[in-house]
Amino acid sequence: MVTTRFALFFCLLMGILSLAWGYYDGGTQQPLRWLLGLGVVWAFALIRRWSWFSAFGLFVLLGFSAAGLWFGLAPGWMIAGALFALLVWDLTDFERRLRLASEDDDANGLARVHLTRLSLVALIGFALASIAMIVRVQFPFEWAALMALVAALGLSQLIGWMRRGQR
């Protein structure tokens, strides 16, 4: 469970710093205080085990990421901040569920498997985001809607496989 805790705080630090650097690099320094303040409050909430705060923090960081993309800031930093915020949210929920596990469950094994799967998903997300930033192909709306539908179906199938595999 110590590894999950380390990964949780590491992802929080990387998410806040990614967004802060993206805003700083773009010449917008006003949101820096808000981002760093949110990071401190979120870390305090994690220490106090207020799992509800992660949903709020995720919502706020996704808002900062979307605003940064809207204002034309570096998309790599904005996407990294959003992805790390999603990782913190997921790890907070996983840690809460892990605390409810019985003594017979292999908590370290469960954490290792979850962190491995989460790392793989994050790596694929970073790779796809990087490819999307490098290759800027214009798709018609119909093609983009079809790709979104196929991606949603594939993601739901993957989640179903992962849930059946955990039982």
XYZ file of N, CA and C in Angstrom:
501
model
N 0.823 -1.186 0.000
C 0.000 0.000 0.000
C 0.873 1.258 0.000
N 2.117 1.104 0.405
C 3.035 2.238 0.390
C 3.305 2.671 -1.043
N 3.398 1.698 -1.961
C 3.647 2.052 -3.361
C 2.481 2.830 -3.944
N 1.263 2.460 -3.570
C 0.097 3.190 -4.048
C 0.121 4.621 -3.530
N 0.498 4.781 -2.287
C 0.570 6.122 -1.683
C 1.616 6.971 -2.402
N 2.784 6.378 -2.678
C 3.835 7.102 -3.394
C 3.360 7.498 -4.786
N 2.733 6.548 -5.501
C 2.240 6.838 -6.850
C 1.176 7.933 -6.819
N 0.358 7.922 -5.789
C -0.700 8.919 -5.641
C -0.123 10.325 -5.518
N 0.838 10.508 -4.616
C 1.433 11.830 -4.426
C 2.311 12.229 -5.613
N 2.972 11.257 -6.233
C 3.790 11.552 -7.405
C 2.915 12.059 -8.554
N 1.786 11.386 -8.797
C 0.879 11.816 -9.872
C 0.280 13.185 -9.582
N -0.039 13.439 -8.308
C -0.562 14.763 -7.946
C 0.482 15.839 -8.234
N 1.715 15.596 -7.822
C 2.792 16.561 -8.060
C 3.004 16.786 -9.553
N 3.031 15.702 -10.314
C 3.266 15.837 -11.754
C 2.096 16.547 -12.455
N 0.871 16.286 -12.019
C -0.278 16.946 -12.627
C -0.290 18.438 -12.381
N -0.058 18.814 -11.128
C -0.044 20.238 -10.789
C 1.121 20.939 -11.483
N 2.300 20.333 -11.441
C 3.471 20.964 -12.057
C 3.363 21.025 -13.579
N 2.745 20.024 -14.193
C 2.557 20.059 -15.653
C 1.687 21.243 -16.061
N 0.579 21.395 -15.361
C -0.295 22.526 -15.689
C 0.358 23.861 -15.355
N 1.022 23.920 -14.201
C 1.678 25.169 -13.805
C 2.755 25.549 -14.822
N 3.540 24.579 -15.261
C 4.573 24.882 -16.245
C 3.952 25.273 -17.582
N 2.870 24.619 -17.970
C 2.196 24.977 -19.214
C 1.693 26.410 -19.204
N 1.117 26.826 -18.079
C 0.651 28.213 -17.970
C 1.828 29.186 -17.896
N 2.860 28.823 -17.144
C 4.032 29.696 -17.022
C 4.738 29.845 -18.366
N 4.891 28.736 -19.083
C 5.549 28.746 -20.385
C 4.744 29.553 -21.402
N 3.435 29.570 -21.246
C 2.581 30.335 -22.150
C 2.499 31.809 -21.801
N 3.177 32.217 -20.731
C 3.197 33.617 -20.352
C 2.026 34.044 -19.481
N 1.256 33.092 -19.005
C 0.120 33.395 -18.144
C 0.456 32.939 -16.739
N 0.754 33.891 -15.852
C 1.182 33.502 -14.517
C 0.106 33.681 -13.448
N -1.018 34.222 -13.800
C -2.082 34.417 -12.818
C -2.597 33.097 -12.230
N -2.828 32.053 -13.045
C -3.370 30.809 -12.479
C -2.362 30.001 -11.660
N -1.095 30.387 -11.668
C -0.089 29.595 -10.958
C -0.392 29.475 -9.470
N -0.775 30.566 -8.842
C -1.089 30.529 -7.408
C -2.271 29.613 -7.132
N -3.267 29.685 -8.002
C -4.448 28.847 -7.821
C -4.084 27.371 -7.977
N -3.264 27.070 -8.983
C -2.861 25.678 -9.197
C -2.035 25.148 -8.033
N -1.050 25.922 -7.613
C -0.205 25.477 -6.502
C -1.002 25.383 -5.202
N -1.922 26.321 -4.987
C -2.787 26.255 -3.807
C -3.681 25.023 -3.839
N -4.232 24.728 -5.008
C -5.045 23.523 -5.143
C -4.212 22.279 -4.875
N -2.974 22.271 -5.338
C -2.097 21.125 -5.090
C -1.841 20.909 -3.606
N -1.619 21.993 -2.874
C -1.381 21.885 -1.431
C -2.638 21.388 -0.715
N -3.796 21.953 -1.082
C -5.053 21.534 -0.448
C -5.369 20.084 -0.801
N -5.114 19.695 -2.043
C -5.377 18.322 -2.459
C -4.458 17.354 -1.719
N -3.184 17.721 -1.558
C -2.260 16.874 -0.792
C -2.734 16.737 0.659
N -3.194 17.836 1.240
C -3.726 17.782 2.607
C -4.945 16.864 2.669
N -5.815 16.961 1.655
C -7.004 16.096 1.612
C -6.606 14.630 1.472
N -5.550 14.349 0.719
C -5.082 12.967 0.591
C -4.523 12.448 1.911
N -3.814 13.310 2.618
C -3.270 12.908 3.925
C -4.397 12.623 4.897
N -5.438 13.461 4.876
C -6.585 13.278 5.773
C -7.540 12.183 5.278
N -7.245 11.634 4.079
C -8.057 10.579 3.454
C -9.479 11.043 3.135
N -9.588 12.266 2.661
C -10.863 12.793 2.180
C -10.991 12.401 0.714
N -11.511 11.242 0.446
C -11.551 10.750 -0.931
C -12.507 11.558 -1.815
N -13.469 12.238 -1.227
C -14.402 13.044 -2.011
C -13.710 14.217 -2.695
N -12.581 14.674 -2.149
C -11.919 15.852 -2.697
C -11.303 15.562 -4.062
N -10.969 14.300 -4.333
C -10.346 13.972 -5.618
C -11.280 14.227 -6.790
N -12.572 14.009 -6.603
C -13.519 14.313 -7.686
C -13.553 15.811 -7.956
N -13.547 16.601 -6.882
C -13.507 18.057 -7.044
C -12.200 18.497 -7.706
N -11.075 17.954 -7.242
C -9.779 18.302 -7.818
C -9.680 17.910 -9.284
N -10.224 16.750 -9.620
C -10.231 16.318 -11.015
C -11.021 17.300 -11.870
N -12.186 17.684 -11.394
C -13.028 18.626 -12.129
C -12.296 19.958 -12.348
N -11.645 20.468 -11.302
C -10.948 21.755 -11.408
C -9.746 21.651 -12.351
N -8.947 20.576 -12.218
C -7.774 20.450 -13.092
C -8.173 20.217 -14.540
N -9.254 19.486 -14.773
C -9.727 19.337 -16.146
C -10.192 20.689 -16.698
N -10.773 21.516 -15.831
C -11.160 22.864 -16.245
C -9.947 23.710 -16.610
N -8.899 23.623 -15.779
C -7.662 24.349 -16.095
C -7.050 23.842 -17.399
N -7.089 22.532 -17.622
C -6.535 21.967 -18.854
C -7.328 22.427 -20.068
N -8.638 22.379 -19.959
C -9.479 22.813 -21.082
C -9.290 24.306 -21.360
N -9.209 25.102 -20.299
C -8.991 26.543 -20.489
C -7.636 26.800 -21.136
N -6.627 26.046 -20.718
C -5.306 26.204 -21.332
C -5.318 25.858 -22.802
N -6.023 24.802 -23.166
C -6.140 24.463 -24.584
C -6.928 25.523 -25.336
N -7.953 26.047 -24.704
C -8.767 27.098 -25.326
C -7.945 28.351 -25.598
N -7.052 28.695 -24.661
C -6.229 29.899 -24.813
C -4.981 29.660 -25.632
N -4.815 28.472 -26.176
C -3.700 28.190 -27.072
C -2.385 27.886 -26.382
N -2.430 27.439 -25.145
C -1.199 27.052 -24.452
C -0.732 25.694 -24.978
N 0.471 25.293 -24.603
C 1.061 24.053 -25.106
C 0.164 22.856 -24.779
N -0.326 22.169 -25.796
C -1.260 21.070 -25.538
C -0.631 19.909 -24.781
N 0.655 19.691 -24.936
C 1.311 18.592 -24.232
C 1.226 18.730 -22.728
N 1.473 19.933 -22.232
C 1.411 20.165 -20.781
C -0.016 20.086 -20.271
N -0.955 20.573 -21.066
C -2.353 20.538 -20.647
C -2.876 19.096 -20.599
N -2.521 18.307 -21.604
C -2.951 16.904 -21.638
C -2.285 16.118 -20.518
N -1.002 16.391 -20.272
C -0.307 15.705 -19.180
C -0.947 16.032 -17.835
N -1.294 17.287 -17.625
C -1.952 17.672 -16.376
C -3.289 16.977 -16.203
N -4.062 16.896 -17.279
C -5.367 16.229 -17.209
C -5.203 14.733 -16.969
N -4.229 14.124 -17.634
C -4.020 12.684 -17.462
C -3.550 12.357 -16.047
N -2.641 13.152 -15.507
C -2.190 12.910 -14.135
C -3.319 13.148 -13.129
N -4.189 14.120 -13.409
C -5.339 14.334 -12.524
C -6.262 13.116 -12.537
N -6.456 12.524 -13.711
C -7.250 11.300 -13.796
C -6.591 10.156 -13.019
N -5.278 10.080 -13.088
C -4.567 9.032 -12.346
C -4.723 9.220 -10.840
N -4.652 10.457 -10.365
C -4.834 10.723 -8.936
C -6.242 10.341 -8.509
N -7.217 10.707 -9.307
C -8.606 10.367 -8.993
C -8.790 8.854 -8.910
N -8.231 8.130 -9.888
C -8.353 6.672 -9.892
C -7.624 6.049 -8.709
N -6.423 6.508 -8.432
C -5.653 5.937 -7.321
C -6.282 6.240 -5.970
N -6.928 7.392 -5.845
C -7.617 7.706 -4.595
C -8.768 6.727 -4.359
N -9.529 6.468 -5.403
C -10.629 5.516 -5.270
C -10.099 4.109 -5.018
N -9.029 3.729 -5.699
C -8.455 2.401 -5.484
C -7.935 2.253 -4.058
N -7.295 3.288 -3.558
C -6.780 3.231 -2.178
C -7.928 3.101 -1.172
N -9.030 3.786 -1.433
C -10.196 3.685 -0.555
C -10.756 2.265 -0.569
N -10.846 1.675 -1.761
C -11.347 0.304 -1.861
C -10.368 -0.691 -1.253
N -9.079 -0.404 -1.352
C -8.066 -1.302 -0.793
C -8.105 -1.310 0.729
N -8.472 -0.176 1.319
C -8.596 -0.132 2.784
C -9.750 -0.997 3.274
N -10.733 -1.236 2.414
C -11.881 -2.055 2.781
C -11.639 -3.548 2.554
N -10.494 -3.888 1.983
C -10.191 -5.295 1.709
C -9.942 -6.044 3.014
N -10.223 -7.324 2.989
C -10.008 -8.133 4.193
C -8.532 -8.499 4.327
N -8.205 -9.081 5.469
C -6.813 -9.460 5.720
C -6.380 -10.614 4.820
N -7.353 -11.403 4.341
C -7.035 -12.545 3.482
C -6.639 -12.123 2.072
N -7.074 -10.939 1.667
C -6.731 -10.450 0.335
C -5.269 -10.047 0.291
N -4.663 -10.265 -0.851
C -3.270 -9.872 -1.057
C -3.249 -8.405 -1.499
N -3.189 -7.500 -0.521
C -3.263 -6.067 -0.822
C -2.090 -5.621 -1.693
N -0.896 -6.114 -1.415
C 0.258 -5.716 -2.230
C 0.137 -6.241 -3.657
N -0.373 -7.456 -3.804
C -0.573 -8.010 -5.149
C -1.628 -7.244 -5.920
N -2.731 -6.908 -5.230
C -3.775 -6.110 -5.879
C -3.242 -4.751 -6.306
N -2.463 -4.131 -5.432
C -1.890 -2.820 -5.760
C -0.928 -2.926 -6.933
N -0.118 -3.979 -6.952
C 0.846 -4.152 -8.037
C 0.126 -4.331 -9.377
N -0.930 -5.154 -9.389
C -1.679 -5.384 -10.625
C -2.370 -4.094 -11.077
N -2.974 -3.379 -10.130
C -3.674 -2.140 -10.488
C -2.692 -1.100 -11.021
N -1.555 -0.944 -10.361
C -0.563 0.036 -10.820
C 0.009 -0.342 -12.187
N 0.166 -1.631 -12.432
C 0.659 -2.071 -13.739
C -0.345 -1.741 -14.832
N -1.604 -2.057 -14.585
C -2.636 -1.749 -15.580
C -2.791 -0.248 -15.783
N -2.748 0.494 -14.689
C -2.890 1.946 -14.784
C -1.705 2.562 -15.527
N -0.520 2.048 -15.282
C 0.668 2.540 -15.998
C 0.561 2.257 -17.488
N 0.048 1.090 -17.821
C -0.117 0.746 -19.234
C -1.133 1.661 -19.908
N -2.249 1.906 -19.243
C -3.266 2.804 -19.796
C -2.709 4.224 -19.933
N -1.958 4.694 -18.932
C -1.376 6.037 -18.991
C -0.356 6.133 -20.127
N 0.447 5.092 -20.299
C 1.436 5.088 -21.377
C 0.751 5.137 -22.739
N -0.304 4.354 -22.896
C -1.044 4.370 -24.165
C -1.685 5.742 -24.376
N -2.223 6.329 -23.304
C -2.820 7.660 -23.419
C -1.806 8.719 -23.820
N -0.634 8.689 -23.178
C 0.418 9.636 -23.550
C 0.870 9.418 -24.987
N 0.992 8.153 -25.402
C 1.427 7.867 -26.767
C 0.405 8.372 -27.783
N -0.861 8.102 -27.528
C -1.891 8.565 -28.462
C -1.982 10.091 -28.500
N -1.836 10.727 -27.335
C -1.853 12.194 -27.306
C -0.656 12.761 -28.065
N 0.493 12.131 -27.909
C 1.691 12.590 -28.623
C 1.525 12.426 -30.132
N 0.986 11.296 -30.535
C 0.748 11.071 -31.966
C -0.256 12.088 -32.499
N -1.282 12.367 -31.720
C -2.285 13.342 -32.158
C -1.693 14.739 -32.284
N -0.736 15.071 -31.418
C -0.112 16.399 -31.526
C 0.850 16.476 -32.699
N 1.481 15.351 -33.042
C 2.440 15.346 -34.143
C 1.720 15.310 -35.487
N 0.765 14.406 -35.609
C 0.024 14.236 -36.857
C -1.277 15.014 -36.744
N -1.368 16.063 -37.483
C -2.574 16.899 -37.443
C -3.354 16.702 -38.731
N -4.188 15.674 -38.714
C -5.002 15.349 -39.883
C -6.420 15.859 -39.629
N -6.999 16.488 -40.611
C -8.360 16.997 -40.491
C -9.334 15.913 -40.961
N -10.231 15.518 -40.056
C -11.249 14.534 -40.380
C -12.589 15.238 -40.530
N -13.430 14.740 -41.426
C -14.798 15.262 -41.455
C -15.530 14.847 -40.181
N -16.587 15.562 -39.855
C -17.308 15.317 -38.601
C -17.825 13.883 -38.519
N -18.319 13.351 -39.626
C -18.876 11.998 -39.615
C -17.804 10.981 -39.245
N -16.621 11.142 -39.784
C -15.524 10.225 -39.491
C -15.103 10.348 -38.022
N -15.051 11.556 -37.513
C -14.693 11.749 -36.104
C -15.759 11.153 -35.188
N -17.033 11.276 -35.541
C -18.107 10.686 -34.737
C -18.014 9.166 -34.752
N -17.700 8.580 -35.899
C -17.537 7.135 -35.993
C -16.354 6.667 -35.137
N -15.244 7.388 -35.196
C -14.080 7.012 -34.386
C -14.391 7.124 -32.897
N -15.136 8.147 -32.490
C -15.506 8.290 -31.081
C -16.409 7.145 -30.644
N -17.342 6.739 -31.494
C -18.229 5.626 -31.176
C -17.453 4.323 -31.047
N -16.554 4.069 -31.979
C -15.745 2.849 -31.923
C -14.835 2.868 -30.698
N -14.263 4.019 -30.379
C -13.405 4.118 -29.192
C -14.205 3.878 -27.920
N -15.419 4.410 -27.845
C -16.263 4.191 -26.662
C -16.632 2.725 -26.523
N -16.987 2.071 -27.629
C -17.314 0.647 -27.576
C -16.090 -0.183 -27.180
N -14.940 0.147 -27.742
C -13.717 -0.574 -27.396
C -13.332 -0.388 -25.943
N -13.491 0.829 -25.447
C -13.165 1.101 -24.045
C -14.117 0.363 -23.112
N -15.404 0.333 -23.449
C -16.346 -0.403 -22.599
C -16.055 -1.894 -22.632
N -15.638 -2.413 -23.772
C -15.261 -3.825 -23.861
C -14.019 -4.109 -23.033
N -13.036 -3.230 -23.082
C -11.812 -3.394 -22.295
C -12.107 -3.359 -20.798
N -12.971 -2.444 -20.378
C -13.343 -2.360 -18.965
C -14.070 -3.633 -18.540
N -14.936 -4.145 -19.403
C -15.629 -5.388 -19.093
C -14.666 -6.559 -18.950
N -13.674 -6.638 -19.822
C -12.670 -7.710 -19.717
C -11.872 -7.585 -18.435
N -11.518 -6.340 -18.109
C -10.704 -6.134 -16.897
C -11.517 -6.483 -15.639
N -12.797 -6.150 -15.614
C -13.631 -6.478 -14.453
C -13.819 -7.975 -14.309
N -14.015 -8.671 -15.422
C -14.154 -10.124 -15.351
C -12.846 -10.779 -14.938
N -11.728 -10.188 -15.309
C -10.424 -10.743 -14.950
C -10.093 -10.557 -13.486
N -10.680 -9.560 -12.808
C -10.383 -9.307 -11.398
C -11.170 -10.227 -10.477
N -12.210 -10.856 -10.946
C -13.046 -11.701 -10.080
C -12.422 -13.039 -9.849
